[in-house]
Amino acid sequence: MWQSSPPGSIYDYIRVASFSIGPDGLIEQWSRRAAGLFGVAAHEALGKDPVEAFLPGEVRREGHRRVGEVLDGKEWTGLVPFRMPGEDGTHGLAEIYVMPSETATGERAAVCIVVDVRALRRIETDLAASQAIFGQSPFGFVLFGTDLTVVRANERFATVFGGRADDHRGRTVDDYLTGAEADRLTATLERVLETGGSVTDLQLVGTAPGDTERRHWSMNLYRVHSGSGRPIGIAGLATDVTRRHTAAREAASARRNLALLNEASARIGNSLDLETTARELLDVAVPVFCDLASVDLYQALLTGEEAAPGSWSALPGEAVGGSAELRRVAFASAVSDALPHPAPGASDSGPPGGTAAPPELGAVHRYPFGSPSAVALRTGRVEDVPGDDRGFVQSTLAVPMVAHDTVVGLVRFSRTKGSEPFDDRDRALATELAARAAVCIDNARLYRREHERALILQRSLLPPGDPEAAGLDIACRYLPGNTANEVGGDWFDVIELPGHRTALVVGDVMGRGLRAAVAMGELRTAVRTLALLDLEPAEVLSALDEVARGLGTPGAASASGGGGAQWPARAAHKSREADLSEVYLATCVYAVYDPVTRRCTFANAGHLPPVVVEPGEAALLLDVPPGMPLGVGGEPFEEVEVELKEGALLALYTDGLVESRDHPLDEGLAALRDALVEPDRPLEDVCDRVLGSLHTRHGEDDIALLMARIQGLPTEAVGDWRLPREPRSVGRARELARDQLTAWGLDDLVDTTELLVSELVTNALRYGEGEIRLRLLRDRTLVCEVWDAGLVQPRRRRARDTDEGGRGLQLVGLLSAAWGARRTPRGKTVWFELALPDGRPAAERSVEELLSMF
């Protein structure tokens, strides 16, 4: 056993073995490697003829000849097939080096060195593959030893880091990387060498020699072992992934920008308020896109003024404006809310080199004419605002907010030192964000203008101040929707009727905006006109229903000219559909109160029921048939007459008071009844209590509330007589009127009242029918009513010079403050009204007025 080698040597790879042949040609010595190569133990091989034991039969003769030559002192080298002992007949191929030798006695022998040819070929293949991978690889390949120094590097590695491949032997990680990156790679190499675990895609950042560009490498590390399994180093495969990293960064930036734009679409413009929209823009941009941001809007835009040339209506490319007054409406910071924007000393906030402080939130300011921000406002293009070495802002973009070719303001995005500066992609994104916000702000501006106009129109149509009525204490409230919602079509009205009666009206046009307000105005005007005709409540609603349906009647589609060309049938049909789509529906409750009888007649067109609270009783919803809303048509309206007690409280309202998204109608009606628990308090206090206690969610809808406390006319303020149908009743009527006015202390009105009463009673006798009734009412004015059963309405006409009569109603119209006639269920009533004396002498009639009676 004379030949051996330590584990892990080269012999483990090339499978080398040795044995010796004695002078007799038999195996004399057999090594352990020979036993491993041939699979034959030493005790089995010693003393055997190697030719007979290992060579196939067809080559044995040649084998014996070669052995003889060797024993004669001749060396021999060649390839020899051999046969493994055993029955399976496994054959191998060995390269044998036979060297003659001598024994101690001087006899000839031989020493044989055997190499397994198959192992050699595998090693050649492995070396060729290793050289192909290591030497010809397009990736940087480096082998670190156990001391973490470079043992070998390929040409690609040397191409990146300079020099030749052999020049890198003995270098360490610190020769390629600096600072934290070198420490991180060293720690990773130590971990791989210690644990044997591989590391894939280790990201490293550094610079190649002679290059200032930051490079990114991806490195795979694994431990390398010898044939016996002993760690001999660490192999590293480095790939330059700078382009991939750049592409990934750009893709991530693109995804971020798309996500930012998507978020902007969802979050900007949810409110129709200018300041809120500006804050929504900054909520999206900070801190995802920038560190600081501010929004300035033109002052004229915020105050609702129309755009003037050279102020804030600057078209892109026009050299006008740019330095008009702006107001800072929003500011956001990811660094600190107290940080200024821009930093003091920035060239855009004041004179160059100055230290002008930036505007505070809500402050009105101007940008200097030549500053980048002013240039951006004039040209409609993004401008870069340079940073200041003394400040913390690295770069700023001044982005004009352009909507429909109109500049409405300026948004400034800033990044602080330490952040990446803005690039072209950021400029495009900033422009898109500003444009989206600008459109929303312009829409809010247009809405605000329309809303204010609609609100002005709506308020102009409501009763001014606190309305007054005979026999009623009235309080009202109207709360329009806030600026975040369109104005609605709610309205209320108090209309004085003849005989000191009062019409109370509350209505609600379905829909919102200026068109709803206009429709409300038309309906309110129609109600007043119909009320002056002194129609019954149901008749008023029926006529009002026709008016409401007329608001949606097709106009252009139904118009046709006598000699003009007709619209094509299809166009007319489309126009008719478009007009019909504007049909307006409305709800309305109409009530007429008579203070003499304290009776109130109600008619309802789809509106909420009135609420009545009588003294000592709980609030009650009046059972008034709701009917159909105005504009539907086809259904008659019903009337309900209710006698109200003295001191009772009547409430009319719209649905904004009792209904909201969070509270159903039943809960709102119950809350309204609960709020009317102290009806005897001052009426203004009752209104405030109702609005304060109900969860109205005001702003979602308009609220109209009309409350009236019943105060009937006292008995002593009413004179009521019935007169037979005979001529002497005229004198009797004058006498009754004179006595009643004297009792009321209205002596100044006696003569005029006697004359006018005489005219009305005379007409009732001449043109009327049935019994005559005379009634005098004293409240804020004096009212005289003459009733009869005739249905013929009196008609005022101008009498000719030759006529002996026909001047009575002219006299009534001249001497009274107002006069008129109305139908009653059993005839008609003719009335006149006189103002109560105020202590001043009555105005004298002109000659023309006196002559007009003749």
PDB file of N, CA, C and O in Angstrom, residues 340-379:
ATOM      1  N   PRO A 340     -42.716  78.804   5.208  1.00  0.00           N
ATOM      2  CA  PRO A 340     -43.198  79.738   4.186  1.00  0.00           C
ATOM      3  C   PRO A 340     -43.105  79.139   2.807  1.00  0.00           C
ATOM      4  O   PRO A 340     -42.397  78.165   2.586  1.00  0.00           O
ATOM      5  N   HIS A 341     -43.826  79.732   1.899  1.00  0.00           N
ATOM      6  CA  HIS A 341     -43.817  79.265   0.514  1.00  0.00           C
ATOM      7  C   HIS A 341     -44.060  80.447  -0.410  1.00  0.00           C
ATOM      8  O   HIS A 341     -45.142  81.011  -0.409  1.00  0.00           O
ATOM      9  N   PRO A 342     -43.079  80.906  -1.154  1.00  0.00           N
ATOM     10  CA  PRO A 342     -41.723  80.392  -1.223  1.00  0.00           C
ATOM     11  C   PRO A 342     -40.871  80.836  -0.055  1.00  0.00           C
ATOM     12  O   PRO A 342     -41.315  81.632   0.767  1.00  0.00           O
ATOM     13  N   ALA A 343     -39.626  80.353  -0.004  1.00  0.00           N
ATOM     14  CA  ALA A 343     -38.738  80.714   1.080  1.00  0.00           C
ATOM     15  C   ALA A 343     -38.363  82.182   0.984  1.00  0.00           C
ATOM     16  O   ALA A 343     -38.303  82.752  -0.092  1.00  0.00           O
ATOM     17  N   PRO A 344     -38.118  82.820   2.116  1.00  0.00           N
ATOM     18  CA  PRO A 344     -37.691  84.216   2.066  1.00  0.00           C
ATOM     19  C   PRO A 344     -36.467  84.380   1.190  1.00  0.00           C
ATOM     20  O   PRO A 344     -35.533  83.589   1.234  1.00  0.00           O
ATOM     21  N   GLY A 345     -36.489  85.410   0.373  1.00  0.00           N
ATOM     22  CA  GLY A 345     -35.368  85.660  -0.526  1.00  0.00           C
ATOM     23  C   GLY A 345     -35.555  85.087  -1.896  1.00  0.00           C
ATOM     24  O   GLY A 345     -34.791  85.359  -2.801  1.00  0.00           O
ATOM     25  N   ALA A 346     -36.590  84.256  -2.095  1.00  0.00           N
ATOM     26  CA  ALA A 346     -36.809  83.685  -3.422  1.00  0.00           C
ATOM     27  C   ALA A 346     -37.158  84.797  -4.392  1.00  0.00           C
ATOM     28  O   ALA A 346     -37.884  85.728  -4.075  1.00  0.00           O
ATOM     29  N   SER A 347     -36.638  84.664  -5.597  1.00  0.00           N
ATOM     30  CA  SER A 347     -36.762  85.757  -6.565  1.00  0.00           C
ATOM     31  C   SER A 347     -38.186  85.960  -7.041  1.00  0.00           C
ATOM     32  O   SER A 347     -38.507  86.975  -7.621  1.00  0.00           O
ATOM     33  N   ASP A 348     -39.071  84.994  -6.789  1.00  0.00           N
ATOM     34  CA  ASP A 348     -40.434  85.103  -7.300  1.00  0.00           C
ATOM     35  C   ASP A 348     -41.373  85.786  -6.324  1.00  0.00           C
ATOM     36  O   ASP A 348     -42.497  86.101  -6.659  1.00  0.00           O
ATOM     37  N   SER A 349     -40.947  86.002  -5.097  1.00  0.00           N
ATOM     38  CA  SER A 349     -41.854  86.573  -4.106  1.00  0.00           C
ATOM     39  C   SER A 349     -41.654  88.056  -3.897  1.00  0.00           C
ATOM     40  O   SER A 349     -42.311  88.679  -3.097  1.00  0.00           O
ATOM     41  N   GLY A 350     -40.731  88.638  -4.570  1.00  0.00           N
ATOM     42  CA  GLY A 350     -40.491  90.054  -4.413  1.00  0.00           C
ATOM     43  C   GLY A 350     -39.385  90.487  -5.335  1.00  0.00           C
ATOM     44  O   GLY A 350     -39.039  89.813  -6.299  1.00  0.00           O
ATOM     45  N   PRO A 351     -38.805  91.638  -5.112  1.00  0.00           N
ATOM     46  CA  PRO A 351     -37.710  92.105  -5.944  1.00  0.00           C
ATOM     47  C   PRO A 351     -36.548  91.142  -5.886  1.00  0.00           C
ATOM     48  O   PRO A 351     -36.332  90.454  -4.894  1.00  0.00           O
ATOM     49  N   PRO A 352     -35.761  91.023  -6.978  1.00  0.00           N
ATOM     50  CA  PRO A 352     -34.634  90.115  -6.986  1.00  0.00           C
ATOM     51  C   PRO A 352     -33.699  90.399  -5.832  1.00  0.00           C
ATOM     52  O   PRO A 352     -33.295  91.520  -5.578  1.00  0.00           O
ATOM     53  N   GLY A 353     -33.347  89.328  -5.148  1.00  0.00           N
ATOM     54  CA  GLY A 353     -32.445  89.456  -4.023  1.00  0.00           C
ATOM     55  C   GLY A 353     -33.100  89.982  -2.776  1.00  0.00           C
ATOM     56  O   GLY A 353     -32.457  90.151  -1.755  1.00  0.00           O
ATOM     57  N   GLY A 354     -34.418  90.249  -2.840  1.00  0.00           N
ATOM     58  CA  GLY A 354     -35.090  90.811  -1.686  1.00  0.00           C
ATOM     59  C   GLY A 354     -35.461  89.753  -0.682  1.00  0.00           C
ATOM     60  O   GLY A 354     -35.226  88.571  -0.853  1.00  0.00           O
ATOM     61  N   THR A 355     -36.068  90.197   0.399  1.00  0.00           N
ATOM     62  CA  THR A 355     -36.497  89.273   1.457  1.00  0.00           C
ATOM     63  C   THR A 355     -37.976  89.452   1.746  1.00  0.00           C
ATOM     64  O   THR A 355     -38.414  89.366   2.881  1.00  0.00           O
ATOM     65  N   ALA A 356     -38.747  89.750   0.698  1.00  0.00           N
ATOM     66  CA  ALA A 356     -40.183  89.951   0.888  1.00  0.00           C
ATOM     67  C   ALA A 356     -40.813  88.670   1.406  1.00  0.00           C
ATOM     68  O   ALA A 356     -40.551  87.586   0.902  1.00  0.00           O
ATOM     69  N   ALA A 357     -41.643  88.798   2.433  1.00  0.00           N
ATOM     70  CA  ALA A 357     -42.284  87.623   3.013  1.00  0.00           C
ATOM     71  C   ALA A 357     -43.354  87.103   2.065  1.00  0.00           C
ATOM     72  O   ALA A 357     -44.017  87.874   1.370  1.00  0.00           O
ATOM     73  N   PRO A 358     -43.539  85.805   2.004  1.00  0.00           N
ATOM     74  CA  PRO A 358     -44.581  85.249   1.136  1.00  0.00           C
ATOM     75  C   PRO A 358     -45.955  85.591   1.683  1.00  0.00           C
ATOM     76  O   PRO A 358     -46.110  85.859   2.875  1.00  0.00           O
ATOM     77  N   PRO A 359     -46.975  85.604   0.845  1.00  0.00           N
ATOM     78  CA  PRO A 359     -48.323  85.947   1.310  1.00  0.00           C
ATOM     79  C   PRO A 359     -48.868  84.885   2.253  1.00  0.00           C
ATOM     80  O   PRO A 359     -48.635  83.686   2.071  1.00  0.00           O
ATOM     81  N   GLU A 360     -49.593  85.324   3.253  1.00  0.00           N
ATOM     82  CA  GLU A 360     -50.254  84.417   4.169  1.00  0.00           C
ATOM     83  C   GLU A 360     -51.509  83.854   3.499  1.00  0.00           C
ATOM     84  O   GLU A 360     -52.005  84.386   2.506  1.00  0.00           O
ATOM     85  N   LEU A 361     -52.013  82.779   4.094  1.00  0.00           N
ATOM     86  CA  LEU A 361     -53.232  82.184   3.588  1.00  0.00           C
ATOM     87  C   LEU A 361     -54.382  83.190   3.706  1.00  0.00           C
ATOM     88  O   LEU A 361     -54.632  83.750   4.765  1.00  0.00           O
ATOM     89  N   GLY A 362     -55.067  83.438   2.604  1.00  0.00           N
ATOM     90  CA  GLY A 362     -56.156  84.402   2.567  1.00  0.00           C
ATOM     91  C   GLY A 362     -55.741  85.807   2.199  1.00  0.00           C
ATOM     92  O   GLY A 362     -56.601  86.667   2.003  1.00  0.00           O
ATOM     93  N   ALA A 363     -54.417  86.055   2.087  1.00  0.00           N
ATOM     94  CA  ALA A 363     -53.937  87.399   1.780  1.00  0.00           C
ATOM     95  C   ALA A 363     -54.073  87.687   0.286  1.00  0.00           C
ATOM     96  O   ALA A 363     -53.958  86.806  -0.559  1.00  0.00           O
ATOM     97  N   VAL A 364     -54.312  88.954  -0.040  1.00  0.00           N
ATOM     98  CA  VAL A 364     -54.372  89.414  -1.430  1.00  0.00           C
ATOM     99  C   VAL A 364     -53.002  89.980  -1.786  1.00  0.00           C
ATOM    100  O   VAL A 364     -52.431  90.777  -1.041  1.00  0.00           O
ATOM    101  N   HIS A 365     -52.465  89.581  -2.933  1.00  0.00           N
ATOM    102  CA  HIS A 365     -51.104  89.991  -3.287  1.00  0.00           C
ATOM    103  C   HIS A 365     -50.980  90.055  -4.804  1.00  0.00           C
ATOM    104  O   HIS A 365     -51.893  89.686  -5.545  1.00  0.00           O
ATOM    105  N   ARG A 366     -49.817  90.508  -5.262  1.00  0.00           N
ATOM    106  CA  ARG A 366     -49.479  90.563  -6.676  1.00  0.00           C
ATOM    107  C   ARG A 366     -48.085  89.981  -6.860  1.00  0.00           C
ATOM    108  O   ARG A 366     -47.219  90.116  -5.999  1.00  0.00           O
ATOM    109  N   TYR A 367     -47.871  89.338  -8.001  1.00  0.00           N
ATOM    110  CA  TYR A 367     -46.526  88.901  -8.367  1.00  0.00           C
ATOM    111  C   TYR A 367     -45.863  90.012  -9.190  1.00  0.00           C
ATOM    112  O   TYR A 367     -46.518  90.638 -10.037  1.00  0.00           O
ATOM    113  N   PRO A 368     -44.581  90.276  -8.939  1.00  0.00           N
ATOM    114  CA  PRO A 368     -43.881  91.271  -9.770  1.00  0.00           C
ATOM    115  C   PRO A 368     -43.998  90.923 -11.245  1.00  0.00           C
ATOM    116  O   PRO A 368     -44.001  89.747 -11.622  1.00  0.00           O
ATOM    117  N   PHE A 369     -44.090  91.952 -12.085  1.00  0.00           N
ATOM    118  CA  PHE A 369     -44.395  91.752 -13.498  1.00  0.00           C
ATOM    119  C   PHE A 369     -43.402  90.799 -14.182  1.00  0.00           C
ATOM    120  O   PHE A 369     -43.786  89.969 -14.985  1.00  0.00           O
ATOM    121  N   GLY A 370     -42.132  90.911 -13.855  1.00  0.00           N
ATOM    122  CA  GLY A 370     -41.127  90.085 -14.524  1.00  0.00           C
ATOM    123  C   GLY A 370     -40.836  88.772 -13.850  1.00  0.00           C
ATOM    124  O   GLY A 370     -39.954  88.030 -14.303  1.00  0.00           O
ATOM    125  N   SER A 371     -41.536  88.428 -12.782  1.00  0.00           N
ATOM    126  CA  SER A 371     -41.273  87.189 -12.056  1.00  0.00           C
ATOM    127  C   SER A 371     -41.781  85.993 -12.863  1.00  0.00           C
ATOM    128  O   SER A 371     -42.670  86.119 -13.705  1.00  0.00           O
ATOM    129  N   PRO A 372     -41.205  84.794 -12.609  1.00  0.00           N
ATOM    130  CA  PRO A 372     -41.668  83.600 -13.334  1.00  0.00           C
ATOM    131  C   PRO A 372     -43.162  83.341 -13.153  1.00  0.00           C
ATOM    132  O   PRO A 372     -43.835  82.897 -14.086  1.00  0.00           O
ATOM    133  N   SER A 373     -43.696  83.606 -11.963  1.00  0.00           N
ATOM    134  CA  SER A 373     -45.125  83.361 -11.745  1.00  0.00           C
ATOM    135  C   SER A 373     -45.975  84.288 -12.601  1.00  0.00           C
ATOM    136  O   SER A 373     -46.996  83.874 -13.179  1.00  0.00           O
ATOM    137  N   ALA A 374     -45.581  85.571 -12.691  1.00  0.00           N
ATOM    138  CA  ALA A 374     -46.325  86.507 -13.533  1.00  0.00           C
ATOM    139  C   ALA A 374     -46.229  86.114 -15.000  1.00  0.00           C
ATOM    140  O   ALA A 374     -47.199  86.230 -15.749  1.00  0.00           O
ATOM    141  N   VAL A 375     -45.044  85.647 -15.421  1.00  0.00           N
ATOM    142  CA  VAL A 375     -44.879  85.191 -16.808  1.00  0.00           C
ATOM    143  C   VAL A 375     -45.790  83.997 -17.076  1.00  0.00           C
ATOM    144  O   VAL A 375     -46.423  83.895 -18.134  1.00  0.00           O
ATOM    145  N   ALA A 376     -45.866  83.066 -16.121  1.00  0.00           N
ATOM    146  CA  ALA A 376     -46.745  81.908 -16.293  1.00  0.00           C
ATOM    147  C   ALA A 376     -48.202  82.336 -16.427  1.00  0.00           C
ATOM    148  O   ALA A 376     -48.956  81.790 -17.244  1.00  0.00           O
ATOM    149  N   LEU A 377     -48.614  83.336 -15.642  1.00  0.00           N
ATOM    150  CA  LEU A 377     -49.989  83.807 -15.730  1.00  0.00           C
ATOM    151  C   LEU A 377     -50.262  84.502 -17.055  1.00  0.00           C
ATOM    152  O   LEU A 377     -51.367  84.394 -17.605  1.00  0.00           O
ATOM    153  N   ARG A 378     -49.268  85.203 -17.589  1.00  0.00           N
ATOM    154  CA  ARG A 378     -49.473  85.918 -18.857  1.00  0.00           C
ATOM    155  C   ARG A 378     -49.494  84.972 -20.050  1.00  0.00           C
ATOM    156  O   ARG A 378     -50.274  85.144 -20.972  1.00  0.00           O
ATOM    157  N   THR A 379     -48.605  83.987 -20.039  1.00  0.00           N
ATOM    158  CA  THR A 379     -48.432  83.128 -21.218  1.00  0.00           C
ATOM    159  C   THR A 379     -49.235  81.848 -21.154  1.00  0.00           C
ATOM    160  O   THR A 379     -49.459  81.206 -22.175  1.00  0.00           O
TER     161      THR A 379
END
